[in-house]
C-alpha positions as MATLAB code, in Angstrom:
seq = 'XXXXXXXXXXXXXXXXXXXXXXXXXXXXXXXXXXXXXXXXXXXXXXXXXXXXXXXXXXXXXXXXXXXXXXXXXXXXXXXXXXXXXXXXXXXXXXXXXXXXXXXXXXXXXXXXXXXXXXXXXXXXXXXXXXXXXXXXXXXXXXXXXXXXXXXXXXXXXXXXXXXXXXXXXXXXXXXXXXXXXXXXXXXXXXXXXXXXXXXXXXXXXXXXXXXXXXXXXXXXXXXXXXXXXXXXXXXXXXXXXXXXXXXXXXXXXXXXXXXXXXXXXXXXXXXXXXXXXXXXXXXXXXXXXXXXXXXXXXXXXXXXXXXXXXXXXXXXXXXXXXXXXXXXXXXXXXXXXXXXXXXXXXXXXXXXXXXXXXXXXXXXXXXXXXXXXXXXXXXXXXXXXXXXXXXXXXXXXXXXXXXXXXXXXXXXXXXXXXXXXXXXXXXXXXXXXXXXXXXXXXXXXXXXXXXXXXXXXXXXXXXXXXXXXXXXXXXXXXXXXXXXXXXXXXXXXXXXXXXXXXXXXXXXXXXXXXXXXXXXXXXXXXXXXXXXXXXXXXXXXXXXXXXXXXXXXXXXXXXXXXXXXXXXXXXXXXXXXXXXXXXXXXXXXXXXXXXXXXXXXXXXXXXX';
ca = [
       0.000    0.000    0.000;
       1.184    2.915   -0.878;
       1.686    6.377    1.108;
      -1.507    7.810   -1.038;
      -3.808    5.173    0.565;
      -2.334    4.022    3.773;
      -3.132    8.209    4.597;
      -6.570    7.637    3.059;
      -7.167    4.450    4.473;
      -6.096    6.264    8.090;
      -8.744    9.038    6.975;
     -11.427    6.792    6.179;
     -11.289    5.019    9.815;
     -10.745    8.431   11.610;
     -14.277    9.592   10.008;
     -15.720    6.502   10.430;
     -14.705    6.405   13.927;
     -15.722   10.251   14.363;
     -19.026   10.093   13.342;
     -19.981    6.577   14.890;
     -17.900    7.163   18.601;
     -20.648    6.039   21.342;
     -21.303    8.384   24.379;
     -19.840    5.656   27.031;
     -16.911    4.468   27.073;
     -18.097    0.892   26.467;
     -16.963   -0.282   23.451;
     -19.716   -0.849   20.681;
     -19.607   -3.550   17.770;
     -21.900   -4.017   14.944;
     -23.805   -6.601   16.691;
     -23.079   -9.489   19.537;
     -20.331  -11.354   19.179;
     -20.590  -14.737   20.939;
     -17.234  -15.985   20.090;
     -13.460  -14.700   18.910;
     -14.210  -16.609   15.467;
     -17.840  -14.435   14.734;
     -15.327  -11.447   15.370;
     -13.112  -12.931   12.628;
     -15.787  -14.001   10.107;
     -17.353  -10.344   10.731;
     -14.438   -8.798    8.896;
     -14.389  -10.947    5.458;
     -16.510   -9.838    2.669;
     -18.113  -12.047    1.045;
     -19.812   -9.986   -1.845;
     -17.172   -8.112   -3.163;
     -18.882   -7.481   -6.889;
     -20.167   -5.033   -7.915;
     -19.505   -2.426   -5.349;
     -15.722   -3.301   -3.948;
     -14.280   -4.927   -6.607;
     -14.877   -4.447  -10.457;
     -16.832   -6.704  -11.616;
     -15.783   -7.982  -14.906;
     -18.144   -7.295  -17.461;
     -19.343   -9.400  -20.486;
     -22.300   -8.968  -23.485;
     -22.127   -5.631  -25.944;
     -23.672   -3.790  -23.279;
     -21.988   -4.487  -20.346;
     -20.435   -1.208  -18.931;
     -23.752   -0.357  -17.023;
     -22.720   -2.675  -14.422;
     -19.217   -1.441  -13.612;
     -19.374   -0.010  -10.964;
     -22.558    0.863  -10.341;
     -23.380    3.589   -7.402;
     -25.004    2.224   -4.264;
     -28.128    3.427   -2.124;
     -27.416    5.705    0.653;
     -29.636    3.718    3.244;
     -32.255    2.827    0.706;
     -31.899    6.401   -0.964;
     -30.842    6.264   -4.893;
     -27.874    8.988   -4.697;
     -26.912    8.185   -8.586;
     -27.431   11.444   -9.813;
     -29.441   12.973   -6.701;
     -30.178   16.289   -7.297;
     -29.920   19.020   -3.787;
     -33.530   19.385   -4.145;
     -33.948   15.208   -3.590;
     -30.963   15.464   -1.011;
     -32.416   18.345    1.169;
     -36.290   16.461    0.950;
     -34.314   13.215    2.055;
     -32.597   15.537    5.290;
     -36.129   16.946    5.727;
     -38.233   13.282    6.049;
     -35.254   11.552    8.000;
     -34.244    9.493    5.232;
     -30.610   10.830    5.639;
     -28.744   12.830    7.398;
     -25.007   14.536    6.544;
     -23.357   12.318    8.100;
     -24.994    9.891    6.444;
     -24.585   11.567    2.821;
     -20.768   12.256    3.110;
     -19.856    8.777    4.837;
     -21.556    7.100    1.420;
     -20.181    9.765   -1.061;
     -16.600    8.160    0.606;
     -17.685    4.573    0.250;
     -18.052    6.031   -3.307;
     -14.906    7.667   -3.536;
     -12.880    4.583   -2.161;
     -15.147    2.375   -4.735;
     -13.071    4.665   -8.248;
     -10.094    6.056   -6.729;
      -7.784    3.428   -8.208;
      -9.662    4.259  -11.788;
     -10.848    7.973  -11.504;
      -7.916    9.859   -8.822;
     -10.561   12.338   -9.253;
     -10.189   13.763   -5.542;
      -6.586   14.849   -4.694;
      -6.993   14.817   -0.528;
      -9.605   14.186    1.591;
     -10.531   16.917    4.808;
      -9.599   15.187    7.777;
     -12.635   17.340    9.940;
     -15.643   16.693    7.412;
     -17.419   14.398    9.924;
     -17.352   16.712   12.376;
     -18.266   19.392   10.054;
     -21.049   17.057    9.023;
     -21.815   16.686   12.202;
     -22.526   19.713   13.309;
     -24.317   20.894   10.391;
     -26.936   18.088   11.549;
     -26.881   19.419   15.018;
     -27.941   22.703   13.156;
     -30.290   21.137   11.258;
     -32.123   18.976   14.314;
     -32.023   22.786   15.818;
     -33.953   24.277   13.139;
     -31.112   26.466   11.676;
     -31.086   25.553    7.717;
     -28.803   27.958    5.874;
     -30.301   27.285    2.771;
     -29.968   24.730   -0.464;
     -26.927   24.403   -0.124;
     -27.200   23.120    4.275;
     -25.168   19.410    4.425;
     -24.575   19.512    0.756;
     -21.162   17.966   -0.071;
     -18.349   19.741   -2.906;
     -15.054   19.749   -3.849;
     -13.012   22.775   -4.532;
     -10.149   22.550   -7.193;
      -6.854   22.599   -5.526;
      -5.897   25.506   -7.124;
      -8.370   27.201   -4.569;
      -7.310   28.188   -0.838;
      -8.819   26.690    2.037;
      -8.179   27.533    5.524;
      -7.622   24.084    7.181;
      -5.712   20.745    7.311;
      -5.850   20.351    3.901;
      -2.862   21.581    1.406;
      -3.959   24.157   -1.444;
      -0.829   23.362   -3.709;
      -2.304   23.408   -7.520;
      -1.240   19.463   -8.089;
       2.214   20.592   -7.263;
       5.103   19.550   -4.917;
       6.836   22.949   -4.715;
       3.779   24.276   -2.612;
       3.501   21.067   -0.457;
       3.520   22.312    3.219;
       2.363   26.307    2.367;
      -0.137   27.192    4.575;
      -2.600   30.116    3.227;
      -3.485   33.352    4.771;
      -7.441   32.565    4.957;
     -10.493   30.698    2.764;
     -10.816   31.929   -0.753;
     -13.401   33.952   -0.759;
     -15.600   31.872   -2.666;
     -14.851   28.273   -0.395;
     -15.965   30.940    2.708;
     -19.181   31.799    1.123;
     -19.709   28.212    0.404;
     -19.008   27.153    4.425;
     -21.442   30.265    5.691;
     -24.216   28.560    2.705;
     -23.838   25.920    5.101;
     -22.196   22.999    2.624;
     -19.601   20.770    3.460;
     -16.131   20.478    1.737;
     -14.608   16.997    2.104;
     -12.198   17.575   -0.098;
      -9.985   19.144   -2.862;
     -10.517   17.655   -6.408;
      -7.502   16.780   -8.858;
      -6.715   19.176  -11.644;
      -3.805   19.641  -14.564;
      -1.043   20.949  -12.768;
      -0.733   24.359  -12.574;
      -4.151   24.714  -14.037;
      -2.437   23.961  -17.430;
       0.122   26.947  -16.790;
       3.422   25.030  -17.085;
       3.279   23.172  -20.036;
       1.820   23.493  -23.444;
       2.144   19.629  -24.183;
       0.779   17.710  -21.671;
      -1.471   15.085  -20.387;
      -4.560   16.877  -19.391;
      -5.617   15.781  -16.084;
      -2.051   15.002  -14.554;
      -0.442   16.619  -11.547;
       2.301   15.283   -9.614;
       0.379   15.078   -6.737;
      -2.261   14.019   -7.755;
      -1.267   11.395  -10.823;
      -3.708   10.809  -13.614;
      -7.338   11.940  -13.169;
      -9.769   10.296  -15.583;
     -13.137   10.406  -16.698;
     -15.618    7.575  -16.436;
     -16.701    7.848  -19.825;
     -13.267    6.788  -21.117;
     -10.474    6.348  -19.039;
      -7.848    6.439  -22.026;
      -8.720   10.065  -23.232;
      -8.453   13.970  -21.869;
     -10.702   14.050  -18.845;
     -11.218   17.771  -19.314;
      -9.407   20.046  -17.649;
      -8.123   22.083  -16.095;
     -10.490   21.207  -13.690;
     -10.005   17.628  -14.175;
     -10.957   16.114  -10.841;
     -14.044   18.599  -10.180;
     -15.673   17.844  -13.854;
     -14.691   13.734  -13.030;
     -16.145   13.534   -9.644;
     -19.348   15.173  -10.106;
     -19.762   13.161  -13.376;
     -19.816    9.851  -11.516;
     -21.251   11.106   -8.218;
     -18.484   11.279   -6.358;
     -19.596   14.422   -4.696;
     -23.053   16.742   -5.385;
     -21.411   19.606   -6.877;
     -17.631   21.092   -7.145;
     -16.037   24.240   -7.960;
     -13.121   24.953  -11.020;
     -11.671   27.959  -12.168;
     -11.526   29.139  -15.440;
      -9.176   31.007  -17.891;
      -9.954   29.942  -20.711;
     -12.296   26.801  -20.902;
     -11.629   25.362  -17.768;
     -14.885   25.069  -16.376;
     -16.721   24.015  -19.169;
     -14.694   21.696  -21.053;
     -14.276   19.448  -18.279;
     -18.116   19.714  -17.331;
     -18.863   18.950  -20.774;
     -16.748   16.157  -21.080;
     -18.137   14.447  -18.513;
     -21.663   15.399  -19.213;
     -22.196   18.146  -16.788;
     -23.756   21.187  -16.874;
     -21.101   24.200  -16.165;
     -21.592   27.652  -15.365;
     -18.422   29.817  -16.135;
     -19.431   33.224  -14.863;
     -18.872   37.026  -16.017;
     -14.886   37.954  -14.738;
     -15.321   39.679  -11.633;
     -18.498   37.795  -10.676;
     -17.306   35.744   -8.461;
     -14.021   36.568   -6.492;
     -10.508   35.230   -7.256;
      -8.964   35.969   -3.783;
      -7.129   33.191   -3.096;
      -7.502   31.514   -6.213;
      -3.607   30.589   -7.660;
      -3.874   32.820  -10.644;
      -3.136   32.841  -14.136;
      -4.353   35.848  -15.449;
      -6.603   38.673  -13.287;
      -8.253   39.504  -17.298;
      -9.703   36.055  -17.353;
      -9.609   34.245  -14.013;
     -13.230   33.485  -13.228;
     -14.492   30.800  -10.299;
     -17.429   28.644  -11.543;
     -19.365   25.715  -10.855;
     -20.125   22.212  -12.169;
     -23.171   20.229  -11.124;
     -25.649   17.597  -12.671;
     -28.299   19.937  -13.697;
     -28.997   23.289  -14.403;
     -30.816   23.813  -10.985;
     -27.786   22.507   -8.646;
     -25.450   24.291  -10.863;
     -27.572   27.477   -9.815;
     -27.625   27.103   -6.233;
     -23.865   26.599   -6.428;
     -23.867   29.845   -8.164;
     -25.677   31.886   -5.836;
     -23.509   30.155   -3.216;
     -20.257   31.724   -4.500;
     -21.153   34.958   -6.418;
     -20.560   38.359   -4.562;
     -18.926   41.341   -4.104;
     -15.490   41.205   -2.378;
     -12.698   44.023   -1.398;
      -9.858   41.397   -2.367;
     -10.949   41.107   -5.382;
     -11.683   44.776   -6.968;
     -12.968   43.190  -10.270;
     -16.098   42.467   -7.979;
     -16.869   45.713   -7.530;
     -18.735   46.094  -10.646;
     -21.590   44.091   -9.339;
     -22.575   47.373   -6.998;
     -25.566   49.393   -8.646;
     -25.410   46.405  -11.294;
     -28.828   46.440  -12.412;
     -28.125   42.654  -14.501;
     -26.844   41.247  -10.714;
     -29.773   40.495   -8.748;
     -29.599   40.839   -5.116;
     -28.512   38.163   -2.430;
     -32.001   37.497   -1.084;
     -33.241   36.585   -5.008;
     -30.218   35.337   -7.007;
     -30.026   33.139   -9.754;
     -32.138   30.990   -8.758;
     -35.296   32.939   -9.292;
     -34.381   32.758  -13.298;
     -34.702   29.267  -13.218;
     -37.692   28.167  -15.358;
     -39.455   25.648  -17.554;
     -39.781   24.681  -21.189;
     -42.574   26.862  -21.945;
     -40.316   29.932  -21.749;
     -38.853   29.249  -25.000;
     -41.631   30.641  -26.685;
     -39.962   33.810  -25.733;
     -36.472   33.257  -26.836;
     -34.447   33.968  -30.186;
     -31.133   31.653  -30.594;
     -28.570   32.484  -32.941;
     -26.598   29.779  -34.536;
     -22.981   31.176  -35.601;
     -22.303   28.261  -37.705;
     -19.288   29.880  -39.557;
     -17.658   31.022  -36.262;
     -17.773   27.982  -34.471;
     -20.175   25.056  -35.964;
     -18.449   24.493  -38.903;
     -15.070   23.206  -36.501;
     -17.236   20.688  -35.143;
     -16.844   16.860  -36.759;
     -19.731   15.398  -38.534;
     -21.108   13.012  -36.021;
     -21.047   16.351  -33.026;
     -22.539   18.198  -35.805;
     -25.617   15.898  -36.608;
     -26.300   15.598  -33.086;
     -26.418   18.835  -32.014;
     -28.556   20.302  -35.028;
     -31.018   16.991  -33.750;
     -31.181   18.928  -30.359;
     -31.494   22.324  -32.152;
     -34.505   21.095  -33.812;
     -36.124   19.505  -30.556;
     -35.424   23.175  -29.046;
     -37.188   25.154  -32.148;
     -40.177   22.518  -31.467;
     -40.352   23.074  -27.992;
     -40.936   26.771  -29.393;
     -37.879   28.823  -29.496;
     -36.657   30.782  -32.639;
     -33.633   29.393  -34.265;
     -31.691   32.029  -37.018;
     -28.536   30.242  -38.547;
     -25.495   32.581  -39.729;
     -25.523   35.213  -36.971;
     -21.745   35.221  -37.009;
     -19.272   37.137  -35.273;
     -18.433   39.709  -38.205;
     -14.383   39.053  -37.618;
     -14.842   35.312  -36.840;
     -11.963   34.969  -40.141;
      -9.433   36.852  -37.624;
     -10.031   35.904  -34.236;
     -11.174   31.958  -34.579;
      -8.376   29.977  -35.675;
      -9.144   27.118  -37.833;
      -6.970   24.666  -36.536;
      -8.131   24.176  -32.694;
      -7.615   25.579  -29.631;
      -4.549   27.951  -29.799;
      -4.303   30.787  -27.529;
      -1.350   31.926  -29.156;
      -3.163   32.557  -32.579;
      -2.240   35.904  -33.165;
       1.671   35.316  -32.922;
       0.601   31.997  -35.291;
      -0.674   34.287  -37.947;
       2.065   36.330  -37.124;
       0.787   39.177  -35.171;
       2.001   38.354  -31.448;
      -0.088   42.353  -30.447;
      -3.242   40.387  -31.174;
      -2.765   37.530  -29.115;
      -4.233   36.301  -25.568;
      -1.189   34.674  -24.926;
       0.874   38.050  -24.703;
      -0.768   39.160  -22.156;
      -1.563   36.013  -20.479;
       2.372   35.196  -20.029;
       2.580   38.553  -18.447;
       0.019   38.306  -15.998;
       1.003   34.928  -14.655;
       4.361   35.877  -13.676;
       3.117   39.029  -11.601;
      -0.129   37.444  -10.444;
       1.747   34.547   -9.081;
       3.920   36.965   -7.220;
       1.401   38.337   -5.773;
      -0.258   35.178   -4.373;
       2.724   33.259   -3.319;
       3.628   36.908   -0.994;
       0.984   35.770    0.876;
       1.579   32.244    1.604;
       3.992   30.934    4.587;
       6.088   28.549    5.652;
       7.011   28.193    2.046;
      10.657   29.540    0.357;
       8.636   29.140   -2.728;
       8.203   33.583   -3.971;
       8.569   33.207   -7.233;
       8.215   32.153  -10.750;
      11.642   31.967  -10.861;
      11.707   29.292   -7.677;
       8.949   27.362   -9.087;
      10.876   26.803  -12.558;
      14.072   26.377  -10.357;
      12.059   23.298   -8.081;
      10.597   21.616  -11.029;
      14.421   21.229  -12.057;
      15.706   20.067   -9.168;
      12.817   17.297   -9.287;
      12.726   17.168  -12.931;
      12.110   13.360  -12.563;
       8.580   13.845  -10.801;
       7.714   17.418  -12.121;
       9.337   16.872  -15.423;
      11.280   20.192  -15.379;
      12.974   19.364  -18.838;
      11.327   18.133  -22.243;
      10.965   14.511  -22.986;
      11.532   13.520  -19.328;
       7.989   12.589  -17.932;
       5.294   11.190  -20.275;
       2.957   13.689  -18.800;
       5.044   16.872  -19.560;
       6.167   16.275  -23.266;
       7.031   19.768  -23.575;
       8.799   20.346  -19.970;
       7.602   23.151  -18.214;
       7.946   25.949  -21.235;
       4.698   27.643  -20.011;
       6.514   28.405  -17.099;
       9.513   29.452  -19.410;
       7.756   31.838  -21.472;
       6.321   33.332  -18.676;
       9.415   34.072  -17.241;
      11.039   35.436  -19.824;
       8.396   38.073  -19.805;
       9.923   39.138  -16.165;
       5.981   40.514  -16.011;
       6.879   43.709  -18.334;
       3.910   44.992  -19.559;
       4.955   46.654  -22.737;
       3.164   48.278  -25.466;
       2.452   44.737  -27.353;
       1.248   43.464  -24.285;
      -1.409   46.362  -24.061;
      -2.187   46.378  -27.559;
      -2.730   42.877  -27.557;
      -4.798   43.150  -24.326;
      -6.607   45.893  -26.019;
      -7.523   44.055  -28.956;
      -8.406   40.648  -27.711;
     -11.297   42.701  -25.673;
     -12.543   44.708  -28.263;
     -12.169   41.721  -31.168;
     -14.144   39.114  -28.992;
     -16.754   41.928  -27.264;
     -18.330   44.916  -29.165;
     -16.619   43.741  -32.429;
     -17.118   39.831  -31.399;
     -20.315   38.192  -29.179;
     -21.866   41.532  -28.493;
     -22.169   42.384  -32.595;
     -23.384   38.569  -33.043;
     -25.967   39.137  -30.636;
     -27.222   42.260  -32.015;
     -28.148   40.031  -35.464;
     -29.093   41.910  -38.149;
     -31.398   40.317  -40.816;
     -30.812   40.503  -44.657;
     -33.618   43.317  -44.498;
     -31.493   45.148  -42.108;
     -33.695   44.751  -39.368;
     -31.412   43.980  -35.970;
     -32.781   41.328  -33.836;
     -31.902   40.716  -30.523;
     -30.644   37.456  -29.611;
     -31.058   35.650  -26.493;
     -27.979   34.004  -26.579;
     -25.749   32.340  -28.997;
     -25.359   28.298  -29.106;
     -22.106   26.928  -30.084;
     -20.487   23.050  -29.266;
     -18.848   23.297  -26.104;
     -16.767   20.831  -27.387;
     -15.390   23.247  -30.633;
     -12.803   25.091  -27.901;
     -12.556   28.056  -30.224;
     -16.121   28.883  -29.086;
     -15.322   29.404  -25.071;
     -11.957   31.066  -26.011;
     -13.462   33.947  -27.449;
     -15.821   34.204  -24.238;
     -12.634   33.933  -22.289;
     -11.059   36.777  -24.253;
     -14.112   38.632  -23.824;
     -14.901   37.767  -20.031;
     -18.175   37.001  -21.121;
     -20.333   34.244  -19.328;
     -21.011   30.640  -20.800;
     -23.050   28.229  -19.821;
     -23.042   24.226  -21.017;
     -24.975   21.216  -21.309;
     -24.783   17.976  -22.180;
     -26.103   17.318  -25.544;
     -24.521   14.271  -26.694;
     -21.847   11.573  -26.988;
     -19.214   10.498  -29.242;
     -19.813    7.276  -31.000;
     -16.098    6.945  -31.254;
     -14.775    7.986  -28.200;
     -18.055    7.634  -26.170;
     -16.970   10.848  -24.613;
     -20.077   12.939  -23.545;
     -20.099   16.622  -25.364;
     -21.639   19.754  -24.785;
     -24.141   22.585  -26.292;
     -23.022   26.327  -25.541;
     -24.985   29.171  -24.543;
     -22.987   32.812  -24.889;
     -24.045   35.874  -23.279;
     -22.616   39.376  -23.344;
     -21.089   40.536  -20.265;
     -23.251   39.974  -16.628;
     -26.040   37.728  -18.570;
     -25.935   34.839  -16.027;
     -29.605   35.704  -15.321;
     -30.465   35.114  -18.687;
     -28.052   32.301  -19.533;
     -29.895   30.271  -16.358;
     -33.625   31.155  -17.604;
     -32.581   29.457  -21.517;
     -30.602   26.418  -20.016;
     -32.976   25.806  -17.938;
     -35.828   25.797  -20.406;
     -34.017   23.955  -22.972;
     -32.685   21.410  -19.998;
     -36.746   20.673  -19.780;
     -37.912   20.125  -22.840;
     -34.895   17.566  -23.017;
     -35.977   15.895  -20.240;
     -39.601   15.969  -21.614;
     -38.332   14.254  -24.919;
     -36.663   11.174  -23.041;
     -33.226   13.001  -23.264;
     -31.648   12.081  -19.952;
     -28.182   13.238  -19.004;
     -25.490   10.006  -20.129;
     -24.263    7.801  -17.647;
     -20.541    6.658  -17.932;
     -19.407    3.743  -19.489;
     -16.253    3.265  -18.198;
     -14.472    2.227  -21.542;
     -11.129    1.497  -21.128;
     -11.500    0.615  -17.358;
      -8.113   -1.380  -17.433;
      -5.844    1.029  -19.680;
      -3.778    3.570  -18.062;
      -1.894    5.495  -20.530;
      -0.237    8.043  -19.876;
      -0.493   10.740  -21.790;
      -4.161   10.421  -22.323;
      -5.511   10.447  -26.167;
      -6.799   14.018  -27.280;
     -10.169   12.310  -28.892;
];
């Protein structure tokens, strides 16, 4: 056993011990032992399959019955939404302790397949615990009272557990205080039991790499396919949730972070307006595009983890835009009161930028998604193809995912990375000032670290499988020393204006070949075509994804876009909502995993 599980295992019988401790000090067993061999028979399992063990599969359709997720004392927690949850607290059904001590079983059930959660908190039964106590008292916080997440561990938290971003060189740091948005989460009343895995660095370091891999954490992979990118960079948060590890979980987002991983793992993600929620102690990578959002099952729980985290705070000035914000609706109402029903499309106008984005999309992701187009013009909404962004030929680049584009068609002033390199090295800075008990201050003594452990950070190129590339992220950052110069300001400058008035906010504003301009509701694009969420990264504009599909390759779960213009959460919750219901009342279900590939363990995963 290694060091990874013999400190989980200790964990596990800590919480177990915690939460089950009688009042007297007379010892308590499960039931009477009348002899030293029931003791001894007690402690062998005799059904190990399906639950503890894999069971091996056989037929064409066999993948249902890996490992399939158990009742919570007779309660069916696959895919349990809060609502279910909180009704199941209410009737006596469950309690907390209950919920979190089965959401482990669950956790210990994947870890050897998934590594989805990084650490374990060491507390949550007590947490879980008293958050019952509350409960029996008749204090409820809210939807979010004795709900379980997992932050990202590129997100502080004030406690035993490290917040080190899958990364050695911060192993040991201790943090100033919660990040703002894990302490709004506590005072909602939910219950963290844990940081989820991510790509180290948040993706940062490296620009050829496995996605999902940290050094800490190993390998994260989906339950869909366990031989392919997971998602990332928040890997672990988009993985757990996906196979009910956990309710809900925070990521953070510079550009796709949130959603690709939700998508890819058939979630729905919210990845909020920049300076929504707060980035105080977030590990940064750029304070233009940093953004905290959430991943959850369905539209509502994505929601209520929404209004759990969103708010203005004084660390984080970008937040103060939300004062006299008419589009930000108070505490006391929130997102939640935009939630809706299928009969609202009626009312909404969808463009379809097919150009822009759709046409990047492969044939199979294509036909499905113009199938779920349809079902959402039947259920009454308005669907107008071609309302492009008008410089889509300049900005998108045809070839992927590159946030270096401009420098790749030569023009380095018009490029996201320019500025991104930049504000790494001075937003890291910045953060690591704050930390102690660490020598680590720098860029400079990060780059220096993964050298000196080049073997498990692979600090050089072709070293580790999961770091093709070394850490040249992290070298190009650096050699910015965090000078920002006229190309970076020109290339900040354009990347705003390209992607906003000239980009998502002129697509909106659709004019017809009469010259009428028609308002859109929002723009739909496939999550999966990561040209699509760049530009809203660029811009800082919200997006929020569903699941809409699944590979018949890959069997990788993909996901349908909605884009707003700046502080259109509201909005973007309303439409996903509605379209999320007249899904659900055509037989489309969210996918459950399959778990192809269950005994593969590549590393670098496939990019399918």
């Amino acid at each position: 056993m290694d060091l990874r599980h013999l400190l989980q295992g200790l964990v596990y019988a800590a919480a177990l011990a915690a939460a089950t401790r009688p009042l007297s000090p007379t010892v308590s067993l499960p039931f009477a032992m009348e002899n030293s061999s029931q003791l001894v028979e007690y402690q062998i399992l005799h059904h190990p399959l399906p639950v503890y063990f894999l069971a091996e599969p056989s037929g064409a359709n066999h993948s249902s019955k890996i490992f399939p997720v158990p009742t919570c004392h007779g309660f069916v927690l696959e895919d349990a939404t809060i609502d279910a949850l909180q009704d199941a607290f209410r009737n006596g059904t469950l309690t907390t302790v209950d919920l979190v001590l089965c959401y482990l079983q669950r956790i210990q059930q994947t870890d050897e397949y998934l590594r989805a959660v990084l650490q374990l908190n060491p507390d949550f039964l007590k947490i879980a615990k008293a958050l019952d106590a509350e409960r029996v008292a008749g204090r409820v916080r809210g939807p979010l009272h004795g709900i379980p997440f997992l932050v990202k561990d590129n997100i502080a938290t004030k406690d035993k557990m490290e917040t080190t971003a899958g990364s050695y060189a911060l192993l040991g740091s201790i943090v100033p205080r919660d990040a703002h948005v894990v302490h709004r989460l506590r005072s909602e009343g939910a219950l963290l039991p844990g940081h989820s895995a991510l790509s180290e660095w948040a993706d940062m370091r490296s620009n050829n790499y496995s996605e999902g891999y940290s050094a800490r954490g190993g390998q994260c992979r989906s339950a869909y396919n366990l031989t392919v990118n997971p998602g990332g960079s928040s890997s672990g948060s988009g993985v757990a949730v996906g196979a009910n590890l956990v309710t809900f979980a925070i990521g953070t987002e510079t550009d796709g972070s949130v959603v690709n991983p939700a998508q890819r793992n058939a979630l729905v993600g919210i990845k909020p307006t920049v300076g929504l929620t707060s980035r105080a102690g977030v590990i940064p990578e750029s304070l233009h595009q940093d953004t905290v959002g959430c991943l959850a099952r369905t539209v509502r729980d994505a929601t209520y983890c929404l209004d759990g985290i969103y708010g203005v705070d004084q660390r984080d000035n970008y937040t103060l835009a939300q004062l006299n914000n008419v589009h930000v609706p108070s505490r006391d109402k929130g997102y939640a009161s935009f939630l809706t029903n299928k009969d609202s499309l009626k009312d909404a106008t969808f463009g379809i930028p097919w150009l822009s984005f759709w046409q990047w999309a492969d044939p199979d992701m294509q036909a499905q998604l113009v199938h779920l187009v349809r079902q959402i013009e039947d259920a009454g909404a308005t669907i107008i193809n071609g309302t492009e962004l008008p410089n889509w030929q300049r900005i998108v680049s045809p070839d992927g995912w590159n946030w270096d584009y401009g420098s790749a068609r030569g023009y380095p002033n018009e490029s996201e990375y320019t500025y991104i390199k930049v504000d790494f090295y001075n937003d890291v800075k910045a953060y690591l000032a704050e930390l102690t008990n660490t020598p680590v201050r720098s860029l400079e003594h990060i780059v220096q670290y993964n050298l000196d452990n080049a073997g498990s950070e692979g600090g050089v190129p072709d070293l580790h499988p999961a770091f093709p590339s070394g850490q040249d992220g992290f070298l190009a950052s650096l050699a910015t020393k965090g000078t920002r110069d006229e190309t970076y300001w020109q290339a900040l400058q354009f990347c705003q204006r390209a992607t906003r008035e000239e980009g998502i906010d002129a697509a909106l504003a659709h004019h017809t070949d009469t010259g009428a301009r028609v308002w859109l509701s929002a723009l739909l694009a496939p999550t999966d075509v990561a040209q699509a969420p760049q530009i809203a990264a660029q811009a800082g504009y919200p997006v929020v994804t569903l699941p809409a599909g699944v590979h018949k390759v890959s069997g990788m779960p993909f996901g349908l876009a909605l884009m707003g213009t700046a502080w259109s959460e509201g909005e973007l919750v309303r439409w996903a909502s509605a379209i999320e219901d007249a899904m659900r009342s055509q037989g489309r279900e969210r996918p459950r995993p399959k778990w192809l590939g269950y005994r593969m363990r590549n590393l670098p995963v496939d990019n399918a």
